[in-house]
CSV table of C-alpha atoms and ligand atoms in Angstrom, one decimal:
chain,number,residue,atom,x,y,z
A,32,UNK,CA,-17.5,15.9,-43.5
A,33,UNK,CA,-18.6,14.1,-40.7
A,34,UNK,CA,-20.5,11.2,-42.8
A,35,UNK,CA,-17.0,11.0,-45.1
A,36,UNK,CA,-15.5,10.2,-42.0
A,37,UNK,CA,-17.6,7.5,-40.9
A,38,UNK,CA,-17.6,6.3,-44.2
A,39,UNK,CA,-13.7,6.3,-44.3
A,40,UNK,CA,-13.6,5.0,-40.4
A,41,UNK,CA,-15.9,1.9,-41.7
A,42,UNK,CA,-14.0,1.2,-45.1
A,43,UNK,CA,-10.7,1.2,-42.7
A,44,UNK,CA,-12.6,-1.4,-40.1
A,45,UNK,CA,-14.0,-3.4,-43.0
A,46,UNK,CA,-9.6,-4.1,-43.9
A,47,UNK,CA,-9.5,-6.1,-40.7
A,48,UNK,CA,-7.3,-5.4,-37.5
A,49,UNK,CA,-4.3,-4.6,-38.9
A,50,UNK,CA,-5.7,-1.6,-40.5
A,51,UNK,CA,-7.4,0.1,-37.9
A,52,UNK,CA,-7.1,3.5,-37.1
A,53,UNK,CA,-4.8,5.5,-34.5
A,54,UNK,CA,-7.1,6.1,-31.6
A,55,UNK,CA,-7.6,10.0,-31.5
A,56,UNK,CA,-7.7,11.7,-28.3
A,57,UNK,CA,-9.1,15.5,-29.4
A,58,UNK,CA,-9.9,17.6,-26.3
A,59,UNK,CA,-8.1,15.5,-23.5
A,60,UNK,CA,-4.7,17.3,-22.8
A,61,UNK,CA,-1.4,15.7,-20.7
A,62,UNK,CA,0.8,17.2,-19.1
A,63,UNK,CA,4.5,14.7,-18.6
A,64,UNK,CA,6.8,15.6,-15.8
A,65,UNK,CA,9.4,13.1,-14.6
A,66,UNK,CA,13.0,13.5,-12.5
A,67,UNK,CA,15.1,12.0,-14.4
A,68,UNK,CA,15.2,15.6,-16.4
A,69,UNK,CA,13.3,17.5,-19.4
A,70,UNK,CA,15.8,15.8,-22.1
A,71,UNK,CA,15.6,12.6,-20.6
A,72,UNK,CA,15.1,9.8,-23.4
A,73,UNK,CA,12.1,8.3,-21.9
A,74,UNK,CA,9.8,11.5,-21.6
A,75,UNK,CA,10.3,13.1,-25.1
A,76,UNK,CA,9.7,9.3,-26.4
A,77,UNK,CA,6.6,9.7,-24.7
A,78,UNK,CA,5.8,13.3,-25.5
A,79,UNK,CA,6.4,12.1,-29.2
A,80,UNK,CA,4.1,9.4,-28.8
A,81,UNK,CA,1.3,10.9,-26.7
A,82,UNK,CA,1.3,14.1,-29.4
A,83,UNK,CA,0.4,11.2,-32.4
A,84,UNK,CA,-1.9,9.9,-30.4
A,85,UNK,CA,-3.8,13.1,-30.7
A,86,UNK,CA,-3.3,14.1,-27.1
A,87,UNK,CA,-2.8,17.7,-26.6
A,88,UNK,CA,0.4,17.5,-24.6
A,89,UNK,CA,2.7,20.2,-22.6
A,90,UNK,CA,5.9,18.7,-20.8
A,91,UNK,CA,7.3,20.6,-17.4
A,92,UNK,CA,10.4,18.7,-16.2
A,93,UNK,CA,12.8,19.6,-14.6
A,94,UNK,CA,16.4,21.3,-15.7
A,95,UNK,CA,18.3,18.6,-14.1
A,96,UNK,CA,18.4,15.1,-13.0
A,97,UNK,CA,17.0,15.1,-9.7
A,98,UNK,CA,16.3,11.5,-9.1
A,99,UNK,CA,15.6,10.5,-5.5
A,100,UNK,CA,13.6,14.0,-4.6
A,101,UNK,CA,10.7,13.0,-3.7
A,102,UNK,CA,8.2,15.5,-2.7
A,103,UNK,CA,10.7,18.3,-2.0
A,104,UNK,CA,9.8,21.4,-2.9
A,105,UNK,CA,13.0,24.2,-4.4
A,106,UNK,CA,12.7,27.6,-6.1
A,107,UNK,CA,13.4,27.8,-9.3
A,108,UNK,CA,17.2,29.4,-9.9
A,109,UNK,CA,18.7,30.8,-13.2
A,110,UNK,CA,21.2,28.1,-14.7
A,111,UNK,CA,24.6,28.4,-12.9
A,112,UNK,CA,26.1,25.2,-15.4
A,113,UNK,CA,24.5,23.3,-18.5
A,114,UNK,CA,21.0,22.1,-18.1
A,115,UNK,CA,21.1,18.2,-18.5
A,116,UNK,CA,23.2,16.8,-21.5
A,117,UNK,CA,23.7,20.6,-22.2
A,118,UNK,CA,20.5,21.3,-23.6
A,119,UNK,CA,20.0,24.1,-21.6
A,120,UNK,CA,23.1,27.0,-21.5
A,121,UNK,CA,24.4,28.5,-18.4
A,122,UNK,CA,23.6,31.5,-17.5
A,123,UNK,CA,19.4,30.8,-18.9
A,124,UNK,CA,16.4,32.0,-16.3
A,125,UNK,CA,14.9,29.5,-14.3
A,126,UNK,CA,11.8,28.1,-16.5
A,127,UNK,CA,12.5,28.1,-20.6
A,128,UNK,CA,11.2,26.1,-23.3
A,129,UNK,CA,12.7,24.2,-26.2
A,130,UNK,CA,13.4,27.4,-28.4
A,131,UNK,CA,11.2,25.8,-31.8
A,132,UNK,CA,8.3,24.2,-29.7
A,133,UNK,CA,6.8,25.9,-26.7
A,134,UNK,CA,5.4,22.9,-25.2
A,135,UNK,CA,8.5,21.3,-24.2
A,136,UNK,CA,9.6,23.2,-20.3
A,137,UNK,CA,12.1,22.9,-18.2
A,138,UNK,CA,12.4,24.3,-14.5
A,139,UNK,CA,15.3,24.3,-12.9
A,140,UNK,CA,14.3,23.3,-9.7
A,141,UNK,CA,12.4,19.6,-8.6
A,142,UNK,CA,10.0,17.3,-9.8
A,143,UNK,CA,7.3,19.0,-7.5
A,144,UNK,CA,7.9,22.9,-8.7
A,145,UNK,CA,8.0,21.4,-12.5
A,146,UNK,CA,4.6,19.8,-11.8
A,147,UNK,CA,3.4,22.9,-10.3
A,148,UNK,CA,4.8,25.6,-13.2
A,149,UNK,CA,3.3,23.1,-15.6
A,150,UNK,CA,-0.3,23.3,-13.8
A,151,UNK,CA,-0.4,26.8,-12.2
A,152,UNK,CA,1.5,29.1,-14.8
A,153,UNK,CA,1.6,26.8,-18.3
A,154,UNK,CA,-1.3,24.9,-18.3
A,155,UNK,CA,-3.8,27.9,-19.4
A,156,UNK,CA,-1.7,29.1,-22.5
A,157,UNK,CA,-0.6,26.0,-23.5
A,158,UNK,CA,-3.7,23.4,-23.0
A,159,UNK,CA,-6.4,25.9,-22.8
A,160,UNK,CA,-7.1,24.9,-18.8
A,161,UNK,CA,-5.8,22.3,-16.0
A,162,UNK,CA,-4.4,19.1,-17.6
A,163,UNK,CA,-6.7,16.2,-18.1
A,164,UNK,CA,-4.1,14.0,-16.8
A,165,UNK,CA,-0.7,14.3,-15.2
A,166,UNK,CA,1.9,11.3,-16.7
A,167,UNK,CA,5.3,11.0,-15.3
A,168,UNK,CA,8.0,9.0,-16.4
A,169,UNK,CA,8.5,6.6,-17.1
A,170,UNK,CA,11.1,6.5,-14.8
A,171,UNK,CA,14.8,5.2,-15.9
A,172,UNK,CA,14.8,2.0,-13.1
A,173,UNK,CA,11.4,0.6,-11.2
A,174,UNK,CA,9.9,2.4,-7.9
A,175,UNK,CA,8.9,-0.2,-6.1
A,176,UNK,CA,7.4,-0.7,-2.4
A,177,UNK,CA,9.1,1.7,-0.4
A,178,UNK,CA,11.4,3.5,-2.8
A,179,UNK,CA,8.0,5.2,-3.7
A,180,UNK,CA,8.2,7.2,-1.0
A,181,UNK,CA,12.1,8.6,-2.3
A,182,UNK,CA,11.1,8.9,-5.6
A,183,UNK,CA,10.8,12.2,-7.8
A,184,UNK,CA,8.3,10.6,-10.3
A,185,UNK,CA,6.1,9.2,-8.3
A,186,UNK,CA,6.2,12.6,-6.1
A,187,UNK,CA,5.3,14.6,-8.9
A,188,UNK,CA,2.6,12.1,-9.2
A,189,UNK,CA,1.5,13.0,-5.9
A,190,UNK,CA,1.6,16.6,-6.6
A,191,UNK,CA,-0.2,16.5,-9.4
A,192,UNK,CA,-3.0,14.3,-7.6
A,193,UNK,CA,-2.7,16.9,-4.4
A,194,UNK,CA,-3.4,19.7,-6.9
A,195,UNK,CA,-6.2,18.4,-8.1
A,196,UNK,CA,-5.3,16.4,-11.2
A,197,UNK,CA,-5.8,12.6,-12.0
A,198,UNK,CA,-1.9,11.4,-12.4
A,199,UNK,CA,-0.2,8.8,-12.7
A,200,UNK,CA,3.8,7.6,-12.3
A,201,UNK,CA,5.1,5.1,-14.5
A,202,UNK,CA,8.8,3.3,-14.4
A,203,UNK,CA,10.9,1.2,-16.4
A,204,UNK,CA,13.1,-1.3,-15.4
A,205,UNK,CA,15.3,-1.6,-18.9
A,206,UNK,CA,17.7,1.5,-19.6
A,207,UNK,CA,20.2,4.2,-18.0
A,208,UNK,CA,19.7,7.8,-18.2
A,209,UNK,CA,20.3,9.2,-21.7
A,210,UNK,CA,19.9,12.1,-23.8
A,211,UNK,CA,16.6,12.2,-26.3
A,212,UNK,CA,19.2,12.7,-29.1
A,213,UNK,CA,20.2,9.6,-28.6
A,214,UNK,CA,16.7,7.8,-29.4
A,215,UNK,CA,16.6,5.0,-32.3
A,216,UNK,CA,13.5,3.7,-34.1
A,217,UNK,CA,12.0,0.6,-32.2
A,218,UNK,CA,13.6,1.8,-29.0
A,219,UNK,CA,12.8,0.5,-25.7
A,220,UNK,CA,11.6,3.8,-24.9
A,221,UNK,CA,8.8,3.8,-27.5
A,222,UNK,CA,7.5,0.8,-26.2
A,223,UNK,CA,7.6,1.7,-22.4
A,224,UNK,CA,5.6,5.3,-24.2
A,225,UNK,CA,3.3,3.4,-26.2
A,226,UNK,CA,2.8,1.2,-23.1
A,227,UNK,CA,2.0,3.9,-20.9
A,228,UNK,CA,-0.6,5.5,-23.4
A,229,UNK,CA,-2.5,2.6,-23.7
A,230,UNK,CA,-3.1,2.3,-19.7
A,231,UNK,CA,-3.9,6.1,-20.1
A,232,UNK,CA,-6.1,5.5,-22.9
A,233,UNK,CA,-7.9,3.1,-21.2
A,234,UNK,CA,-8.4,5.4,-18.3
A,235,UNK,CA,-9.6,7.9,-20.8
A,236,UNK,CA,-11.8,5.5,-22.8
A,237,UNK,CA,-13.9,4.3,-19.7
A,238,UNK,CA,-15.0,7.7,-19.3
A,239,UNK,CA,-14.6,7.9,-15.7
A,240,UNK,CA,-15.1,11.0,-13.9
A,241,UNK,CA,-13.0,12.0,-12.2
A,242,UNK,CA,-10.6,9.7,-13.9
A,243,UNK,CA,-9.3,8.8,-10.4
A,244,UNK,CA,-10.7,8.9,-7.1
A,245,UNK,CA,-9.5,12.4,-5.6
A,246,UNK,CA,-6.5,12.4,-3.8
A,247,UNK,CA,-5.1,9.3,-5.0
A,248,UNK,CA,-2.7,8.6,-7.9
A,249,UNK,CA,-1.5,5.3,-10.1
A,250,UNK,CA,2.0,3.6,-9.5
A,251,UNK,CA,2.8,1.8,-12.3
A,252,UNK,CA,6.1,-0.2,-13.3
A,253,UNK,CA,7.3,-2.0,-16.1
A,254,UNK,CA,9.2,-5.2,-16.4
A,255,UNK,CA,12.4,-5.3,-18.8
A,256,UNK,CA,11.6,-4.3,-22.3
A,257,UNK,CA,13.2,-4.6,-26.0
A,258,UNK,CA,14.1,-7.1,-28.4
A,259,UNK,CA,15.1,-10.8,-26.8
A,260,UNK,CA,12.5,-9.8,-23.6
A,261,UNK,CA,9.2,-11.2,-22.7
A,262,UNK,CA,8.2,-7.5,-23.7
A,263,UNK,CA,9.2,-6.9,-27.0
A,264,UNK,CA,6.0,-4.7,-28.1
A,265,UNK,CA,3.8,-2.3,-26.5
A,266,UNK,CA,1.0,-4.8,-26.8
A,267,UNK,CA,2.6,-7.6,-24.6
A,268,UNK,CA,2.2,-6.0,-21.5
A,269,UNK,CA,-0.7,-7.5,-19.0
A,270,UNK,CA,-1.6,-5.3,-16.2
A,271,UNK,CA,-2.0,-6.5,-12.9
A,272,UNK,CA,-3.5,-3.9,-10.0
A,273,UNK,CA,-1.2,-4.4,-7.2
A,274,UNK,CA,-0.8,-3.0,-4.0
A,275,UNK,CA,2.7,-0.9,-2.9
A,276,UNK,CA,3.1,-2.4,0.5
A,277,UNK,CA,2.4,-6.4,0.8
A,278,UNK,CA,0.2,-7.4,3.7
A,279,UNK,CA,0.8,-11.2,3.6
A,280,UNK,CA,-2.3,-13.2,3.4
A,281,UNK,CA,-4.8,-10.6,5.5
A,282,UNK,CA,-8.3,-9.5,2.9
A,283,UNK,CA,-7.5,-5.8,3.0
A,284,UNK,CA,-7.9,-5.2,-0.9
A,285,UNK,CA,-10.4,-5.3,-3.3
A,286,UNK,CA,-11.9,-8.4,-4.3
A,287,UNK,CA,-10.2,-9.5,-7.9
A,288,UNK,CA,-8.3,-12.6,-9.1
A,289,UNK,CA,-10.4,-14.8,-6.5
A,290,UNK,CA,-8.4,-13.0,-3.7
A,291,UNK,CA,-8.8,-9.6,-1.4
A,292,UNK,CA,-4.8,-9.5,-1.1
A,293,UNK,CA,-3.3,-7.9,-4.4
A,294,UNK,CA,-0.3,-9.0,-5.9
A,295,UNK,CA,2.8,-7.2,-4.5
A,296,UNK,CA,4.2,-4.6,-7.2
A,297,UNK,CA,7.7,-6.2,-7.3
A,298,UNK,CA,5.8,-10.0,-7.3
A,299,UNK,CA,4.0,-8.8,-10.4
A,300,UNK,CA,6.6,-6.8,-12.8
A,301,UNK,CA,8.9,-10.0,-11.2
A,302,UNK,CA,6.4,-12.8,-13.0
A,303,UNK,CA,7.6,-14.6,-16.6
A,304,UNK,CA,5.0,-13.2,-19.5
A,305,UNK,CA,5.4,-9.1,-19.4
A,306,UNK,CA,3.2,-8.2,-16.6
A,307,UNK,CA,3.1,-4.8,-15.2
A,308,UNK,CA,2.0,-3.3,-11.9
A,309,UNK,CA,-0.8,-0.7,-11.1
A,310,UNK,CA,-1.3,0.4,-7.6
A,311,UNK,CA,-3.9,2.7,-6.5
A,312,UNK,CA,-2.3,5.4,-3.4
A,313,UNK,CA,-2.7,8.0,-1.1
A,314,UNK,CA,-0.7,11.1,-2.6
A,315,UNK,CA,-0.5,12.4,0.6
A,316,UNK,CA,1.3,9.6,2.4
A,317,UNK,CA,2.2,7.5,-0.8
A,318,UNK,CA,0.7,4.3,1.0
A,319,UNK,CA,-2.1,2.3,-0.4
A,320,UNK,CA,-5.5,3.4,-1.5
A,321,UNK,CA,-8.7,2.2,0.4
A,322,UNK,CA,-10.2,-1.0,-0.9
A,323,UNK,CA,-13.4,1.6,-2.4
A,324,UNK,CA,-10.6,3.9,-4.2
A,325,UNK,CA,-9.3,0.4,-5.8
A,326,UNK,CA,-12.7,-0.8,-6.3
A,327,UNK,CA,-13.0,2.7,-8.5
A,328,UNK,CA,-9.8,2.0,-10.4
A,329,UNK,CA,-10.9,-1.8,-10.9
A,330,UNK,CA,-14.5,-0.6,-12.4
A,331,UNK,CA,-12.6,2.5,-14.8
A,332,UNK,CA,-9.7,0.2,-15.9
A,333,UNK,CA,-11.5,-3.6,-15.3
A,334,UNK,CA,-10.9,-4.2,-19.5
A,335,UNK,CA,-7.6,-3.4,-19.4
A,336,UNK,CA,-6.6,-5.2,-16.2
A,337,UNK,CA,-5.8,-9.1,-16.3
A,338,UNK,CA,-4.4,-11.9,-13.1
A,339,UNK,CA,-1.1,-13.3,-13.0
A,340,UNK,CA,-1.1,-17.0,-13.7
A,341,UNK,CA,-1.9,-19.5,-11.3
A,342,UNK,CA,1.4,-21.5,-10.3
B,162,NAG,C1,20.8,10.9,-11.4
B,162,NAG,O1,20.8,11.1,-10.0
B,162,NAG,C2,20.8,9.9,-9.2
B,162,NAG,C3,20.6,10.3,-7.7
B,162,NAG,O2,21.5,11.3,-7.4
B,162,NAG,C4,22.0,9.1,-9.4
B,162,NAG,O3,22.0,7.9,-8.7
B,162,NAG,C5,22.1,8.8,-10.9
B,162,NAG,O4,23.3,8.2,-11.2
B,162,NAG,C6,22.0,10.1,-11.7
B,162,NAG,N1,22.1,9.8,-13.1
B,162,NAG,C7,22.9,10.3,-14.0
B,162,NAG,C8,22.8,9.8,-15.4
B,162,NAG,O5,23.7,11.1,-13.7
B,163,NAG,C1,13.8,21.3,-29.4
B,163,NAG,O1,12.9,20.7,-30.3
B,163,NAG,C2,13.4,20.4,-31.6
B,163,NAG,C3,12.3,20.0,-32.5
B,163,NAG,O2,11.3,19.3,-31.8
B,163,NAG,C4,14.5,19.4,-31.4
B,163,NAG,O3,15.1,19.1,-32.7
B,163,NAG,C5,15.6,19.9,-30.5
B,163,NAG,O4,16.6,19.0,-30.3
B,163,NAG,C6,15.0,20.3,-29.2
B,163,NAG,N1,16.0,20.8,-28.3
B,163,NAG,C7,15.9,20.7,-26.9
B,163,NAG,C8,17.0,21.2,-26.1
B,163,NAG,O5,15.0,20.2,-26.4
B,164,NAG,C1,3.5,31.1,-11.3
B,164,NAG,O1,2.2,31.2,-10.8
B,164,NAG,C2,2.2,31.6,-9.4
B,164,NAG,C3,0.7,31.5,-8.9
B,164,NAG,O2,-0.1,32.2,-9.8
B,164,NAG,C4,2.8,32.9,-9.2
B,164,NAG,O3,2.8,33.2,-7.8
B,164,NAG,C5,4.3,32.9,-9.7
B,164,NAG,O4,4.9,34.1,-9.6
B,164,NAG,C6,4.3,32.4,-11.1
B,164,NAG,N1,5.7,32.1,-11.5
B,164,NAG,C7,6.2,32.7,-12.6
B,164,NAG,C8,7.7,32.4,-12.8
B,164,NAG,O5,5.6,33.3,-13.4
C-alpha cells in the first residue's frame, strides 16, 4: 500500500505543478469558532475547506451574531427566537449541532463559551483530544489596532490561546454577514478559507512545537478579495508579520525586512499587491508579543512570510 502510494505520489509529481496533490493533514485536528455566528458564510466556507484538506475539523460558534464581544464570558440559554438566519428553531437547548453532521455546534451564548464547549465538552468525542489548532473567522470586516481588543474573534482567539491551544484569528475586509446558504462556487469566502489554511498549513508544516509560543495567539487580516481585486486567488496573498500597536520608528521588534519596527497591521493589509497581516499577541492583554515570541513565529512561519515593497 504504502509503496503504491509513493509510486502514485511520484507519477503525480513527475505531471508537473499543476498536478500536484492536495496536501493531507491526517492526525492534526481544528477546531473554527468565530462571532459573526455558526451559519455565518465565512466559517462553513472554511469548515468546508479545512475538511478537504484532510483536517479533522469540529466547529463551536456561537447561536447568534455577537460581533463586538470580546472576551465576555455568558451562559449558555435555550433559544428564546431563531438562531441566526433561522437555522436554529426557538425553543432548542442551549448547545445543538447541525442535525446530519455532528461536527457543526452552535452555543447560544459568546465567542468565549463556544470556544470553551468546543475544547472542554466536544473536543474529546469529536477529535479524539484537545484541538491541534483553534481557527477563527475569518471575520466579516478587518480587526485592526485597537478594535482587537472589542473583537469576538480575536477574543475567542485569546481564549483558545489562554486554554492552552495554539489559535489564531483571521478577518476579511470584503463581504457583509450572510447566511452559508447563500455560498457560490469561486466565492470570496473560499479564497479568504483557502487563504487561511495555507498560513495554517504552514504553521503545521514547520513542525513547530508548540505551534505557538504559549500564551500568545496570531492576528491575521486580509485585504479585499474576489474577482477585479489585487486578491483574486488564494495564492496571491503575501504575508507580512506585523505588529497590532505601531511604535513609530523605536527597534522594539524582531529583526526582519532590514528593520526592528514591524509593519503596522492596517499599513500592511492597506499596501497595493494582496498583502496580509500576521501579528504575534499577548492573549491576555491582546497587545503585542515580546520580540523572542515573534522571533518564534518568524523561525515556524519564515517560508511563508515575505516584506512589503520598498517605496
Ligand atoms: C452583528 O452585530 C454587530 C454588532 O452589534 C452589528 O454591527 C452588525 O450589523 C450585526 N450584523 C448583522 C448582519 O446583523
Ligand atoms: C446541516 O448540514 C447539512 C449538510 O452538511 C446542510 O445541508 C444543512 O444546511 C446544515 N444545516 C444547518 C442549520 O447548519
Ligand atoms: C461542559 O464541561 C464542563 C467542565 O467539564 C462542565 O462543568 C459542564 O457542565 C459541561 N457543560 C455541558 C453543557 O455539558
Amino acid at each position: 500500500m504504502a509503496v503504491l502510494r509513493s509510486l502514485l505520489v511520484c507519477a503525480l509529481w513527475a505531471v508537473g505543478a499543476t498536478a500536484v496533490p492536495a496536501r493531507r493533514q491526517a492526525g492534526v485536528s481544528l477546531l473554527l469558532s468565530n462571532d459573526d455566528g455558526w451559519a455565518e458564510a465565512n466559517i462553513r466556507a472554511l469548515y468546508a475547506e479545512a475538511k478537504s484538506a484532510g483536517y479533522n475539523v469540529l466547529l463551536s460558534a456561537p447561536a447568534e451574531n455577537q460581533s463586538g464581544t470580546g472576551s465576555t464570558s455568558v451562559t449558555p440559554t435555550p433559544l428564546d427566537e431563531p438562531g441566526e438566519f433561522d437555522s436554529i428553531p426557538a425553543g432548542s437547548p442551549a448547545e445543538g449541532h447541525n442535525a446530519t453532521d455532528d461536527h457543526i455546534w452552535y452555543v447560544n451564548a459568546h465567542p468565549v463559551d463556544a470556544v470553551q464547549f468546543g475544547v472542554q465538552n466536544l473536543s474529546s468525542t469529536y477529535l479524539g483530544g484537545p484541538p491541534s489548532l483553534i481557527l477563527t473567522g475569518p471575520n466579516v470586516g478587518n480587526n485592526l489596532g485597537i478594535v482587537t481588543q472589542f473583537s469576538g474573534t480575536v477574543g475567542a482567539a485569546s481564549e483558545g490561546a489562554k486554554l492552552g491551544i495554539p489559535s489564531i484569528a483571521f478577518s476579511a475586509a470584503t463581504g457583509s454577514e450572510r447566511s452559508y446558504t447563500e455560498l457560490a462556487p469561486g466565492d470570496y469566502s473560499y479564497i479568504y478559507a483557502q487563504a487561511s489554511l495555507r498560513l495554517a498549513g504552514a504553521l503545521v508544516q514547520s513542525g513547530a512545537t508548540p505551534y505557538l509560543p504559549a500564551g500568545t495567539a496570531l492576528n491575521v487580516n486580509f485585504p479585499a478579495a474576489g474577482p477585479g481585486t489585487d486578491c483574486a486567488s488564494p495564492e496571491d496573498f503575501k504575508f507580512v508579520l506585523s505588529r497590532v500597536y505601531s511604535v513609530l520608528g523605536l527597534p522594539v521588534d524582531v529583526q526582519t525586512c532590514g528593520s526592528s519596527s514591524l509593519p503596522s497591521e492596517s499599513s500592511v493589509v492597506g499596501t497595493d499587491g494582496c498583502y496580509a497581516s500576521v501579528s504575534v499577541f499577548k492573549a491576555s492583554s491582546k497587545t503585542d508579543a515580546s520580540k523572542s515570541d515573534q522571533q518564534t513565529v518568524l523561525n515556524s512561519l519564515g517560508a511563508l512570510l515575505t516584506c512589503l515593497p520598498n517605496d
